[in-house]
């Protein structure tokens, strides 16, 4: 076991001074393989922190189309055409984690919506020390119909720990039984504090929920919704959700009754956050993604290659003509 001071010196020689592994090995009188293990240990202990700045692929037709039609900056995460859904999600999560690592810094507040995708992003984050930073839970997660008290356990603590940031959790159900109950709870001081921090966030991180396809999103499969809710989705032609607020294909949402009982921010509220990163992986999420684009809630979008190809097919068929955002 090497001391941290030795790991630091080896890393400084290799990464800063440009010494070869052989030269570092000679300095410490160890083998080249030992140096490799020392550098790995330095990364694991946070002595070495490697950062990447994800570029925008301006050659991509999809990237140009999203910027022109919706004002959205898109980032494509490389994944082989034969990659499984899990591998595609991991690729998108890693790419999003790099962006968040680059963007989130001292004094900032990041609002996070829980879910399978954002959990994958949290797992991919590399440690970064910040000062006076805050992570706030964007929507409630308690379900009266599930033994699970909180969705995506560990997601918010992991996000906060990655940046040594303060954590503010949202002590509310994902959906209220009665919209009047939500109105009353919104007057409670503890809830008002969460809502105030959420409203002042600098960065929002979320995905798009889908209740169809091979892997329904957690909000649809985790016992949060009743059969009546699914019947309401059918009646209103709901295609997905953002932060537990349900959207039609055209991005509208205001007259969907269940949204008045949801704990998450409406698209209009979400749009007050300056930078809004949406991470999407899965062809079945594309209809919901199009709705989110039309609702105007996304400023930055991370997609794996496969999902990008599916979105491009929808765009080329003319099903994505931009609708003036407003969520009426």
PDB file of C-alpha atoms in Angstrom:
ATOM      1  CA  UNK A   1       0.000   0.000   0.000  1.00  0.00           C
ATOM      2  CA  UNK A   2       1.513   3.294  -1.141  1.00  0.00           C
ATOM      3  CA  UNK A   3       1.211   6.524   0.825  1.00  0.00           C
ATOM      4  CA  UNK A   4      -0.828   9.340  -0.711  1.00  0.00           C
ATOM      5  CA  UNK A   5       2.307  11.468  -0.930  1.00  0.00           C
ATOM      6  CA  UNK A   6       3.988   8.818  -3.124  1.00  0.00           C
ATOM      7  CA  UNK A   7       0.894   8.555  -5.313  1.00  0.00           C
ATOM      8  CA  UNK A   8       0.810  12.336  -5.683  1.00  0.00           C
ATOM      9  CA  UNK A   9       4.487  12.500  -6.629  1.00  0.00           C
ATOM     10  CA  UNK A  10       4.142   9.702  -9.172  1.00  0.00           C
ATOM     11  CA  UNK A  11       1.066  11.344 -10.686  1.00  0.00           C
ATOM     12  CA  UNK A  12       2.802  14.725 -10.812  1.00  0.00           C
ATOM     13  CA  UNK A  13       5.788  13.223 -12.635  1.00  0.00           C
ATOM     14  CA  UNK A  14       3.601  11.369 -15.133  1.00  0.00           C
ATOM     15  CA  UNK A  15       0.724  13.808 -15.784  1.00  0.00           C
ATOM     16  CA  UNK A  16       2.310  17.220 -15.158  1.00  0.00           C
ATOM     17  CA  UNK A  17       5.974  16.814 -15.983  1.00  0.00           C
ATOM     18  CA  UNK A  18       5.370  14.357 -18.813  1.00  0.00           C
ATOM     19  CA  UNK A  19       7.724  11.652 -17.519  1.00  0.00           C
ATOM     20  CA  UNK A  20       7.348   8.193 -19.023  1.00  0.00           C
ATOM     21  CA  UNK A  21       6.200   5.260 -16.906  1.00  0.00           C
ATOM     22  CA  UNK A  22       9.695   3.864 -17.194  1.00  0.00           C
ATOM     23  CA  UNK A  23      11.163   7.094 -15.799  1.00  0.00           C
ATOM     24  CA  UNK A  24       8.664   7.115 -12.911  1.00  0.00           C
ATOM     25  CA  UNK A  25       9.427   3.450 -12.217  1.00  0.00           C
ATOM     26  CA  UNK A  26      13.137   4.215 -12.088  1.00  0.00           C
ATOM     27  CA  UNK A  27      12.561   7.156  -9.730  1.00  0.00           C
ATOM     28  CA  UNK A  28      10.617   4.962  -7.278  1.00  0.00           C
ATOM     29  CA  UNK A  29      12.706   1.831  -7.932  1.00  0.00           C
ATOM     30  CA  UNK A  30       9.613  -0.181  -8.853  1.00  0.00           C
ATOM     31  CA  UNK A  31       8.323  -1.961 -11.958  1.00  0.00           C
ATOM     32  CA  UNK A  32       6.328  -0.298 -14.736  1.00  0.00           C
ATOM     33  CA  UNK A  33       3.244  -2.305 -13.746  1.00  0.00           C
ATOM     34  CA  UNK A  34       3.546  -0.962 -10.197  1.00  0.00           C
ATOM     35  CA  UNK A  35       3.556   2.586 -11.546  1.00  0.00           C
ATOM     36  CA  UNK A  36       0.408   1.786 -13.506  1.00  0.00           C
ATOM     37  CA  UNK A  37      -1.261   0.573 -10.310  1.00  0.00           C
ATOM     38  CA  UNK A  38      -0.060   3.681  -8.443  1.00  0.00           C
ATOM     39  CA  UNK A  39      -1.630   5.958 -11.054  1.00  0.00           C
ATOM     40  CA  UNK A  40      -4.853   3.975 -10.889  1.00  0.00           C
ATOM     41  CA  UNK A  41      -4.872   4.282  -7.100  1.00  0.00           C
ATOM     42  CA  UNK A  42      -4.265   8.035  -7.406  1.00  0.00           C
ATOM     43  CA  UNK A  43      -7.378   8.317  -9.590  1.00  0.00           C
ATOM     44  CA  UNK A  44      -9.465   6.176  -7.244  1.00  0.00           C
ATOM     45  CA  UNK A  45      -8.459   8.244  -4.199  1.00  0.00           C
ATOM     46  CA  UNK A  46      -9.238  11.515  -5.950  1.00  0.00           C
ATOM     47  CA  UNK A  47      -5.609  12.652  -6.051  1.00  0.00           C
ATOM     48  CA  UNK A  48      -5.866  12.712  -9.835  1.00  0.00           C
ATOM     49  CA  UNK A  49      -9.058  14.103 -11.360  1.00  0.00           C
ATOM     50  CA  UNK A  50      -9.355  13.800 -15.098  1.00  0.00           C
ATOM     51  CA  UNK A  51     -11.857  16.092 -16.806  1.00  0.00           C
ATOM     52  CA  UNK A  52     -13.163  16.118 -20.358  1.00  0.00           C
ATOM     53  CA  UNK A  53     -14.984  18.846 -22.235  1.00  0.00           C
ATOM     54  CA  UNK A  54     -17.616  17.273 -24.459  1.00  0.00           C
ATOM     55  CA  UNK A  55     -17.680  18.936 -27.907  1.00  0.00           C
ATOM     56  CA  UNK A  56     -20.804  19.583 -29.970  1.00  0.00           C
ATOM     57  CA  UNK A  57     -20.783  17.598 -33.226  1.00  0.00           C
ATOM     58  CA  UNK A  58     -21.731  20.399 -35.616  1.00  0.00           C
ATOM     59  CA  UNK A  59     -21.431  17.992 -38.566  1.00  0.00           C
ATOM     60  CA  UNK A  60     -24.481  16.040 -37.431  1.00  0.00           C
ATOM     61  CA  UNK A  61     -27.698  16.793 -39.297  1.00  0.00           C
ATOM     62  CA  UNK A  62     -29.676  16.027 -36.143  1.00  0.00           C
ATOM     63  CA  UNK A  63     -27.621  18.446 -34.045  1.00  0.00           C
ATOM     64  CA  UNK A  64     -28.160  21.212 -36.589  1.00  0.00           C
ATOM     65  CA  UNK A  65     -31.875  20.432 -36.881  1.00  0.00           C
ATOM     66  CA  UNK A  66     -32.479  20.506 -33.118  1.00  0.00           C
ATOM     67  CA  UNK A  67     -30.630  23.791 -32.772  1.00  0.00           C
ATOM     68  CA  UNK A  68     -32.557  25.377 -35.654  1.00  0.00           C
ATOM     69  CA  UNK A  69     -36.040  24.071 -34.757  1.00  0.00           C
ATOM     70  CA  UNK A  70     -35.918  24.132 -30.952  1.00  0.00           C
ATOM     71  CA  UNK A  71     -32.833  26.114 -29.917  1.00  0.00           C
ATOM     72  CA  UNK A  72     -31.464  22.962 -28.258  1.00  0.00           C
ATOM     73  CA  UNK A  73     -27.777  22.023 -28.125  1.00  0.00           C
ATOM     74  CA  UNK A  74     -27.492  18.246 -28.625  1.00  0.00           C
ATOM     75  CA  UNK A  75     -24.640  15.934 -27.683  1.00  0.00           C
ATOM     76  CA  UNK A  76     -24.401  12.447 -29.194  1.00  0.00           C
ATOM     77  CA  UNK A  77     -23.002   9.637 -27.041  1.00  0.00           C
ATOM     78  CA  UNK A  78     -21.225   6.989 -29.078  1.00  0.00           C
ATOM     79  CA  UNK A  79     -22.702   3.493 -28.801  1.00  0.00           C
ATOM     80  CA  UNK A  80     -22.349   0.619 -31.308  1.00  0.00           C
ATOM     81  CA  UNK A  81     -25.413  -0.168 -33.414  1.00  0.00           C
ATOM     82  CA  UNK A  82     -25.514  -3.613 -31.777  1.00  0.00           C
ATOM     83  CA  UNK A  83     -25.311  -2.240 -28.218  1.00  0.00           C
ATOM     84  CA  UNK A  84     -27.927  -3.392 -25.721  1.00  0.00           C
ATOM     85  CA  UNK A  85     -30.356  -0.936 -24.151  1.00  0.00           C
ATOM     86  CA  UNK A  86     -28.258  -1.053 -20.975  1.00  0.00           C
ATOM     87  CA  UNK A  87     -25.059  -0.184 -22.830  1.00  0.00           C
ATOM     88  CA  UNK A  88     -26.795   2.634 -24.687  1.00  0.00           C
ATOM     89  CA  UNK A  89     -28.011   4.087 -21.405  1.00  0.00           C
ATOM     90  CA  UNK A  90     -24.537   3.811 -19.889  1.00  0.00           C
ATOM     91  CA  UNK A  91     -23.048   5.659 -22.877  1.00  0.00           C
ATOM     92  CA  UNK A  92     -25.564   8.506 -22.583  1.00  0.00           C
ATOM     93  CA  UNK A  93     -25.102   8.660 -18.799  1.00  0.00           C
ATOM     94  CA  UNK A  94     -21.305   8.892 -19.087  1.00  0.00           C
ATOM     95  CA  UNK A  95     -21.566  11.696 -21.621  1.00  0.00           C
ATOM     96  CA  UNK A  96     -24.033  13.601 -19.444  1.00  0.00           C
ATOM     97  CA  UNK A  97     -21.805  13.100 -16.393  1.00  0.00           C
ATOM     98  CA  UNK A  98     -18.899  14.749 -18.233  1.00  0.00           C
ATOM     99  CA  UNK A  99     -21.059  17.765 -19.083  1.00  0.00           C
ATOM    100  CA  UNK A 100     -22.345  18.145 -15.524  1.00  0.00           C
ATOM    101  CA  UNK A 101     -18.811  17.826 -14.162  1.00  0.00           C
ATOM    102  CA  UNK A 102     -17.762  20.655 -16.471  1.00  0.00           C
ATOM    103  CA  UNK A 103     -20.760  22.924 -15.844  1.00  0.00           C
ATOM    104  CA  UNK A 104     -21.481  22.544 -12.120  1.00  0.00           C
ATOM    105  CA  UNK A 105     -19.189  24.601  -9.948  1.00  0.00           C
ATOM    106  CA  UNK A 106     -18.889  26.774  -6.825  1.00  0.00           C
ATOM    107  CA  UNK A 107     -22.032  28.482  -5.565  1.00  0.00           C
ATOM    108  CA  UNK A 108     -24.361  26.780  -8.025  1.00  0.00           C
ATOM    109  CA  UNK A 109     -27.600  24.886  -7.401  1.00  0.00           C
ATOM    110  CA  UNK A 110     -28.499  21.775  -9.394  1.00  0.00           C
ATOM    111  CA  UNK A 111     -32.104  20.537  -9.429  1.00  0.00           C
ATOM    112  CA  UNK A 112     -32.424  16.808 -10.152  1.00  0.00           C
ATOM    113  CA  UNK A 113     -35.481  14.724 -11.064  1.00  0.00           C
ATOM    114  CA  UNK A 114     -35.295  11.108  -9.914  1.00  0.00           C
ATOM    115  CA  UNK A 115     -35.456   8.163 -12.270  1.00  0.00           C
ATOM    116  CA  UNK A 116     -33.525   5.310 -13.849  1.00  0.00           C
ATOM    117  CA  UNK A 117     -31.669   7.569 -16.281  1.00  0.00           C
ATOM    118  CA  UNK A 118     -30.595  10.181 -13.750  1.00  0.00           C
ATOM    119  CA  UNK A 119     -29.496   7.355 -11.427  1.00  0.00           C
ATOM    120  CA  UNK A 120     -27.201   6.127 -14.205  1.00  0.00           C
ATOM    121  CA  UNK A 121     -25.859   9.664 -14.626  1.00  0.00           C
ATOM    122  CA  UNK A 122     -25.171   9.923 -10.889  1.00  0.00           C
ATOM    123  CA  UNK A 123     -23.304   6.606 -10.950  1.00  0.00           C
ATOM    124  CA  UNK A 124     -21.074   7.894 -13.774  1.00  0.00           C
ATOM    125  CA  UNK A 125     -20.085  11.168 -12.086  1.00  0.00           C
ATOM    126  CA  UNK A 126     -16.452  11.716 -11.168  1.00  0.00           C
ATOM    127  CA  UNK A 127     -15.699  13.532  -7.889  1.00  0.00           C
ATOM    128  CA  UNK A 128     -15.251  17.284  -8.077  1.00  0.00           C
ATOM    129  CA  UNK A 129     -14.758  19.479  -5.032  1.00  0.00           C
ATOM    130  CA  UNK A 130     -17.037  22.527  -4.975  1.00  0.00           C
ATOM    131  CA  UNK A 131     -17.799  25.188  -2.391  1.00  0.00           C
ATOM    132  CA  UNK A 132     -21.250  26.472  -1.409  1.00  0.00           C
ATOM    133  CA  UNK A 133     -22.945  24.280  -4.011  1.00  0.00           C
ATOM    134  CA  UNK A 134     -26.364  22.665  -3.554  1.00  0.00           C
ATOM    135  CA  UNK A 135     -28.237  19.715  -5.026  1.00  0.00           C
ATOM    136  CA  UNK A 136     -32.023  19.885  -4.674  1.00  0.00           C
ATOM    137  CA  UNK A 137     -34.590  17.173  -5.387  1.00  0.00           C
ATOM    138  CA  UNK A 138     -36.921  18.452  -8.086  1.00  0.00           C
ATOM    139  CA  UNK A 139     -40.029  16.344  -7.423  1.00  0.00           C
ATOM    140  CA  UNK A 140     -41.445  14.266  -4.598  1.00  0.00           C
ATOM    141  CA  UNK A 141     -40.847  10.526  -4.539  1.00  0.00           C
ATOM    142  CA  UNK A 142     -43.100   8.939  -1.927  1.00  0.00           C
ATOM    143  CA  UNK A 143     -45.761   6.508  -3.122  1.00  0.00           C
ATOM    144  CA  UNK A 144     -48.705   5.323  -1.027  1.00  0.00           C
ATOM    145  CA  UNK A 145     -49.058   2.262  -3.258  1.00  0.00           C
ATOM    146  CA  UNK A 146     -45.521   0.964  -3.000  1.00  0.00           C
ATOM    147  CA  UNK A 147     -43.417  -0.385  -0.142  1.00  0.00           C
ATOM    148  CA  UNK A 148     -40.573   1.671  -1.582  1.00  0.00           C
ATOM    149  CA  UNK A 149     -40.494   5.008   0.221  1.00  0.00           C
ATOM    150  CA  UNK A 150     -38.197   6.789  -2.144  1.00  0.00           C
ATOM    151  CA  UNK A 151     -37.583   6.279  -5.816  1.00  0.00           C
ATOM    152  CA  UNK A 152     -34.059   5.723  -7.117  1.00  0.00           C
ATOM    153  CA  UNK A 153     -32.509   5.225  -3.662  1.00  0.00           C
ATOM    154  CA  UNK A 154     -29.101   6.834  -3.340  1.00  0.00           C
ATOM    155  CA  UNK A 155     -29.466   9.033  -6.415  1.00  0.00           C
ATOM    156  CA  UNK A 156     -29.613  12.425  -4.687  1.00  0.00           C
ATOM    157  CA  UNK A 157     -27.012  11.619  -1.983  1.00  0.00           C
ATOM    158  CA  UNK A 158     -24.669  10.317  -4.683  1.00  0.00           C
ATOM    159  CA  UNK A 159     -25.133  13.467  -6.771  1.00  0.00           C
ATOM    160  CA  UNK A 160     -24.423  15.701  -3.778  1.00  0.00           C
ATOM    161  CA  UNK A 161     -21.455  13.645  -2.586  1.00  0.00           C
ATOM    162  CA  UNK A 162     -19.825  13.797  -6.027  1.00  0.00           C
ATOM    163  CA  UNK A 163     -19.532  17.571  -5.643  1.00  0.00           C
ATOM    164  CA  UNK A 164     -19.287  17.798  -1.851  1.00  0.00           C
ATOM    165  CA  UNK A 165     -22.509  19.809  -2.135  1.00  0.00           C
ATOM    166  CA  UNK A 166     -25.337  20.375   0.330  1.00  0.00           C
ATOM    167  CA  UNK A 167     -28.405  18.195  -0.294  1.00  0.00           C
ATOM    168  CA  UNK A 168     -32.012  19.352  -0.028  1.00  0.00           C
ATOM    169  CA  UNK A 169     -34.557  16.561  -0.396  1.00  0.00           C
ATOM    170  CA  UNK A 170     -38.233  17.026  -1.200  1.00  0.00           C
ATOM    171  CA  UNK A 171     -40.484  15.665   1.606  1.00  0.00           C
ATOM    172  CA  UNK A 172     -43.543  15.098  -0.582  1.00  0.00           C
ATOM    173  CA  UNK A 173     -45.328  12.344  -2.501  1.00  0.00           C
ATOM    174  CA  UNK A 174     -44.766  12.076  -6.213  1.00  0.00           C
ATOM    175  CA  UNK A 175     -48.509  12.607  -6.691  1.00  0.00           C
ATOM    176  CA  UNK A 176     -51.109  13.848  -4.247  1.00  0.00           C
ATOM    177  CA  UNK A 177     -54.493  12.165  -3.916  1.00  0.00           C
ATOM    178  CA  UNK A 178     -56.202  15.538  -4.034  1.00  0.00           C
ATOM    179  CA  UNK A 179     -54.987  18.758  -5.605  1.00  0.00           C
ATOM    180  CA  UNK A 180     -56.290  20.665  -2.556  1.00  0.00           C
ATOM    181  CA  UNK A 181     -53.862  18.688  -0.387  1.00  0.00           C
ATOM    182  CA  UNK A 182     -51.005  19.810  -2.606  1.00  0.00           C
ATOM    183  CA  UNK A 183     -52.108  23.431  -2.302  1.00  0.00           C
ATOM    184  CA  UNK A 184     -52.074  23.146   1.478  1.00  0.00           C
ATOM    185  CA  UNK A 185     -48.713  21.391   1.600  1.00  0.00           C
ATOM    186  CA  UNK A 186     -47.194  24.022  -0.670  1.00  0.00           C
ATOM    187  CA  UNK A 187     -47.866  26.479   2.169  1.00  0.00           C
ATOM    188  CA  UNK A 188     -45.734  24.512   4.657  1.00  0.00           C
ATOM    189  CA  UNK A 189     -42.423  26.205   5.446  1.00  0.00           C
ATOM    190  CA  UNK A 190     -40.300  23.097   4.771  1.00  0.00           C
ATOM    191  CA  UNK A 191     -41.888  22.648   1.362  1.00  0.00           C
ATOM    192  CA  UNK A 192     -41.723  26.345   0.526  1.00  0.00           C
ATOM    193  CA  UNK A 193     -37.975  26.220   1.180  1.00  0.00           C
ATOM    194  CA  UNK A 194     -37.524  23.366  -1.298  1.00  0.00           C
ATOM    195  CA  UNK A 195     -39.667  25.103  -3.908  1.00  0.00           C
ATOM    196  CA  UNK A 196     -37.712  28.347  -3.464  1.00  0.00           C
ATOM    197  CA  UNK A 197     -34.351  26.610  -3.907  1.00  0.00           C
ATOM    198  CA  UNK A 198     -35.697  24.690  -6.913  1.00  0.00           C
ATOM    199  CA  UNK A 199     -36.931  27.894  -8.528  1.00  0.00           C
ATOM    200  CA  UNK A 200     -33.489  29.509  -8.174  1.00  0.00           C
ATOM    201  CA  UNK A 201     -31.523  26.552  -9.569  1.00  0.00           C
ATOM    202  CA  UNK A 202     -28.814  27.187 -12.148  1.00  0.00           C
ATOM    203  CA  UNK A 203     -28.955  23.725 -13.704  1.00  0.00           C
ATOM    204  CA  UNK A 204     -31.731  21.134 -14.029  1.00  0.00           C
ATOM    205  CA  UNK A 205     -31.012  17.474 -14.805  1.00  0.00           C
ATOM    206  CA  UNK A 206     -33.848  15.180 -15.873  1.00  0.00           C
ATOM    207  CA  UNK A 207     -35.005  12.638 -18.418  1.00  0.00           C
ATOM    208  CA  UNK A 208     -38.247  11.899 -20.244  1.00  0.00           C
ATOM    209  CA  UNK A 209     -40.585   9.275 -18.851  1.00  0.00           C
ATOM    210  CA  UNK A 210     -42.294   6.691 -21.074  1.00  0.00           C
ATOM    211  CA  UNK A 211     -44.999   4.205 -20.128  1.00  0.00           C
ATOM    212  CA  UNK A 212     -44.723   2.163 -23.319  1.00  0.00           C
ATOM    213  CA  UNK A 213     -41.836   0.175 -24.753  1.00  0.00           C
ATOM    214  CA  UNK A 214     -39.481  -2.480 -23.372  1.00  0.00           C
ATOM    215  CA  UNK A 215     -38.620  -0.646 -20.152  1.00  0.00           C
ATOM    216  CA  UNK A 216     -41.321   1.670 -18.751  1.00  0.00           C
ATOM    217  CA  UNK A 217     -39.982   4.533 -16.690  1.00  0.00           C
ATOM    218  CA  UNK A 218     -39.975   4.248 -12.922  1.00  0.00           C
ATOM    219  CA  UNK A 219     -42.895   6.613 -12.409  1.00  0.00           C
ATOM    220  CA  UNK A 220     -45.108   4.241 -14.437  1.00  0.00           C
ATOM    221  CA  UNK A 221     -43.830   0.936 -13.078  1.00  0.00           C
ATOM    222  CA  UNK A 222     -43.145   1.769  -9.418  1.00  0.00           C
ATOM    223  CA  UNK A 223     -46.686   1.864  -8.041  1.00  0.00           C
ATOM    224  CA  UNK A 224     -47.133   5.625  -8.257  1.00  0.00           C
ATOM    225  CA  UNK A 225     -50.158   5.614 -10.571  1.00  0.00           C
ATOM    226  CA  UNK A 226     -53.630   4.057 -10.520  1.00  0.00           C
ATOM    227  CA  UNK A 227     -55.563   2.463 -13.352  1.00  0.00           C
ATOM    228  CA  UNK A 228     -57.635   5.648 -13.487  1.00  0.00           C
ATOM    229  CA  UNK A 229     -54.455   7.565 -14.246  1.00  0.00           C
ATOM    230  CA  UNK A 230     -53.657   5.347 -17.223  1.00  0.00           C
ATOM    231  CA  UNK A 231     -57.192   5.786 -18.518  1.00  0.00           C
ATOM    232  CA  UNK A 232     -56.701   9.539 -18.248  1.00  0.00           C
ATOM    233  CA  UNK A 233     -53.482   9.224 -20.255  1.00  0.00           C
ATOM    234  CA  UNK A 234     -55.371   7.464 -23.038  1.00  0.00           C
ATOM    235  CA  UNK A 235     -58.154  10.052 -23.028  1.00  0.00           C
ATOM    236  CA  UNK A 236     -55.656  12.925 -23.245  1.00  0.00           C
ATOM    237  CA  UNK A 237     -53.245  11.173 -25.646  1.00  0.00           C
ATOM    238  CA  UNK A 238     -50.348  11.487 -23.178  1.00  0.00           C
ATOM    239  CA  UNK A 239     -47.017  10.356 -24.629  1.00  0.00           C
ATOM    240  CA  UNK A 240     -44.721  10.793 -21.619  1.00  0.00           C
ATOM    241  CA  UNK A 241     -43.704  13.057 -18.765  1.00  0.00           C
ATOM    242  CA  UNK A 242     -40.995  15.430 -17.628  1.00  0.00           C
ATOM    243  CA  UNK A 243     -40.478  15.648 -13.854  1.00  0.00           C
ATOM    244  CA  UNK A 244     -43.836  13.859 -13.280  1.00  0.00           C
ATOM    245  CA  UNK A 245     -45.764  16.386 -15.376  1.00  0.00           C
ATOM    246  CA  UNK A 246     -47.494  14.630 -18.284  1.00  0.00           C
ATOM    247  CA  UNK A 247     -47.357  15.878 -21.859  1.00  0.00           C
ATOM    248  CA  UNK A 248     -49.236  15.370 -25.087  1.00  0.00           C
ATOM    249  CA  UNK A 249     -47.417  15.023 -28.377  1.00  0.00           C
ATOM    250  CA  UNK A 250     -47.750  18.756 -29.056  1.00  0.00           C
ATOM    251  CA  UNK A 251     -46.174  19.644 -25.697  1.00  0.00           C
ATOM    252  CA  UNK A 252     -49.412  20.784 -24.024  1.00  0.00           C
ATOM    253  CA  UNK A 253     -50.139  19.811 -20.426  1.00  0.00           C
ATOM    254  CA  UNK A 254     -52.182  22.402 -18.513  1.00  0.00           C
ATOM    255  CA  UNK A 255     -55.622  20.781 -18.812  1.00  0.00           C
ATOM    256  CA  UNK A 256     -54.508  17.259 -17.841  1.00  0.00           C
ATOM    257  CA  UNK A 257     -56.069  16.744 -14.418  1.00  0.00           C
ATOM    258  CA  UNK A 258     -53.324  14.572 -12.929  1.00  0.00           C
ATOM    259  CA  UNK A 259     -50.802  17.362 -13.440  1.00  0.00           C
ATOM    260  CA  UNK A 260     -52.614  19.423 -10.804  1.00  0.00           C
ATOM    261  CA  UNK A 261     -51.706  16.695  -8.308  1.00  0.00           C
ATOM    262  CA  UNK A 262     -48.071  16.287  -9.421  1.00  0.00           C
ATOM    263  CA  UNK A 263     -45.170  17.465  -7.273  1.00  0.00           C
ATOM    264  CA  UNK A 264     -42.779  18.286 -10.087  1.00  0.00           C
ATOM    265  CA  UNK A 265     -42.362  21.685 -11.755  1.00  0.00           C
ATOM    266  CA  UNK A 266     -44.561  22.484 -14.731  1.00  0.00           C
ATOM    267  CA  UNK A 267     -42.797  23.145 -18.028  1.00  0.00           C
ATOM    268  CA  UNK A 268     -43.433  26.847 -17.489  1.00  0.00           C
ATOM    269  CA  UNK A 269     -41.710  26.666 -14.097  1.00  0.00           C
ATOM    270  CA  UNK A 270     -38.918  24.459 -15.398  1.00  0.00           C
ATOM    271  CA  UNK A 271     -38.142  26.972 -18.146  1.00  0.00           C
ATOM    272  CA  UNK A 272     -37.148  29.524 -15.503  1.00  0.00           C
ATOM    273  CA  UNK A 273     -33.988  27.484 -14.837  1.00  0.00           C
ATOM    274  CA  UNK A 274     -31.278  28.808 -17.183  1.00  0.00           C
ATOM    275  CA  UNK A 275     -29.696  25.491 -18.230  1.00  0.00           C
ATOM    276  CA  UNK A 276     -31.840  22.369 -18.529  1.00  0.00           C
ATOM    277  CA  UNK A 277     -30.075  19.118 -19.374  1.00  0.00           C
ATOM    278  CA  UNK A 278     -32.260  16.259 -20.592  1.00  0.00           C
ATOM    279  CA  UNK A 279     -30.699  12.801 -20.935  1.00  0.00           C
ATOM    280  CA  UNK A 280     -32.566  10.270 -23.076  1.00  0.00           C
ATOM    281  CA  UNK A 281     -31.774   6.705 -24.070  1.00  0.00           C
ATOM    282  CA  UNK A 282     -34.276   4.342 -25.682  1.00  0.00           C
ATOM    283  CA  UNK A 283     -36.300   4.451 -28.889  1.00  0.00           C
ATOM    284  CA  UNK A 284     -39.543   4.171 -26.894  1.00  0.00           C
ATOM    285  CA  UNK A 285     -38.808   7.546 -25.295  1.00  0.00           C
ATOM    286  CA  UNK A 286     -38.730   9.469 -28.565  1.00  0.00           C
ATOM    287  CA  UNK A 287     -42.457  10.445 -28.598  1.00  0.00           C
ATOM    288  CA  UNK A 288     -42.098  11.868 -25.082  1.00  0.00           C
ATOM    289  CA  UNK A 289     -38.857  13.576 -26.076  1.00  0.00           C
ATOM    290  CA  UNK A 290     -40.578  15.282 -29.005  1.00  0.00           C
ATOM    291  CA  UNK A 291     -43.284  16.501 -26.618  1.00  0.00           C
ATOM    292  CA  UNK A 292     -40.623  17.871 -24.262  1.00  0.00           C
ATOM    293  CA  UNK A 293     -38.910  19.646 -27.141  1.00  0.00           C
ATOM    294  CA  UNK A 294     -42.188  21.216 -28.188  1.00  0.00           C
ATOM    295  CA  UNK A 295     -42.886  22.273 -24.609  1.00  0.00           C
ATOM    296  CA  UNK A 296     -39.566  24.137 -24.686  1.00  0.00           C
ATOM    297  CA  UNK A 297     -38.167  22.613 -21.489  1.00  0.00           C
ATOM    298  CA  UNK A 298     -34.778  21.511 -22.878  1.00  0.00           C
ATOM    299  CA  UNK A 299     -31.716  23.653 -23.516  1.00  0.00           C
ATOM    300  CA  UNK A 300     -29.184  20.791 -23.708  1.00  0.00           C
ATOM    301  CA  UNK A 301     -29.852  17.210 -24.774  1.00  0.00           C
ATOM    302  CA  UNK A 302     -27.752  14.052 -24.508  1.00  0.00           C
ATOM    303  CA  UNK A 303     -28.721  11.092 -26.692  1.00  0.00           C
ATOM    304  CA  UNK A 304     -27.067   7.799 -27.496  1.00  0.00           C
ATOM    305  CA  UNK A 305     -26.528   7.153 -31.227  1.00  0.00           C
ATOM    306  CA  UNK A 306     -29.424   4.702 -31.529  1.00  0.00           C
ATOM    307  CA  UNK A 307     -31.966   7.042 -29.948  1.00  0.00           C
ATOM    308  CA  UNK A 308     -30.600   9.863 -32.103  1.00  0.00           C
ATOM    309  CA  UNK A 309     -31.237   7.833 -35.263  1.00  0.00           C
ATOM    310  CA  UNK A 310     -34.828   7.161 -34.182  1.00  0.00           C
ATOM    311  CA  UNK A 311     -35.389  10.827 -33.377  1.00  0.00           C
ATOM    312  CA  UNK A 312     -33.949  11.773 -36.778  1.00  0.00           C
ATOM    313  CA  UNK A 313     -36.458   9.493 -38.524  1.00  0.00           C
ATOM    314  CA  UNK A 314     -39.307  11.224 -36.694  1.00  0.00           C
ATOM    315  CA  UNK A 315     -37.933  14.628 -37.616  1.00  0.00           C
ATOM    316  CA  UNK A 316     -37.483  13.685 -41.286  1.00  0.00           C
ATOM    317  CA  UNK A 317     -41.108  12.501 -41.466  1.00  0.00           C
ATOM    318  CA  UNK A 318     -42.201  15.978 -40.492  1.00  0.00           C
ATOM    319  CA  UNK A 319     -43.743  14.955 -37.183  1.00  0.00           C
ATOM    320  CA  UNK A 320     -41.613  17.403 -35.250  1.00  0.00           C
ATOM    321  CA  UNK A 321     -42.553  20.783 -36.619  1.00  0.00           C
ATOM    322  CA  UNK A 322     -41.791  23.131 -33.782  1.00  0.00           C
ATOM    323  CA  UNK A 323     -44.814  24.274 -31.817  1.00  0.00           C
ATOM    324  CA  UNK A 324     -44.541  27.583 -29.972  1.00  0.00           C
ATOM    325  CA  UNK A 325     -43.835  26.495 -26.387  1.00  0.00           C
ATOM    326  CA  UNK A 326     -46.278  27.394 -23.687  1.00  0.00           C
ATOM    327  CA  UNK A 327     -47.926  24.170 -22.595  1.00  0.00           C
ATOM    328  CA  UNK A 328     -51.460  25.498 -22.993  1.00  0.00           C
TER     329      UNK A 328
END
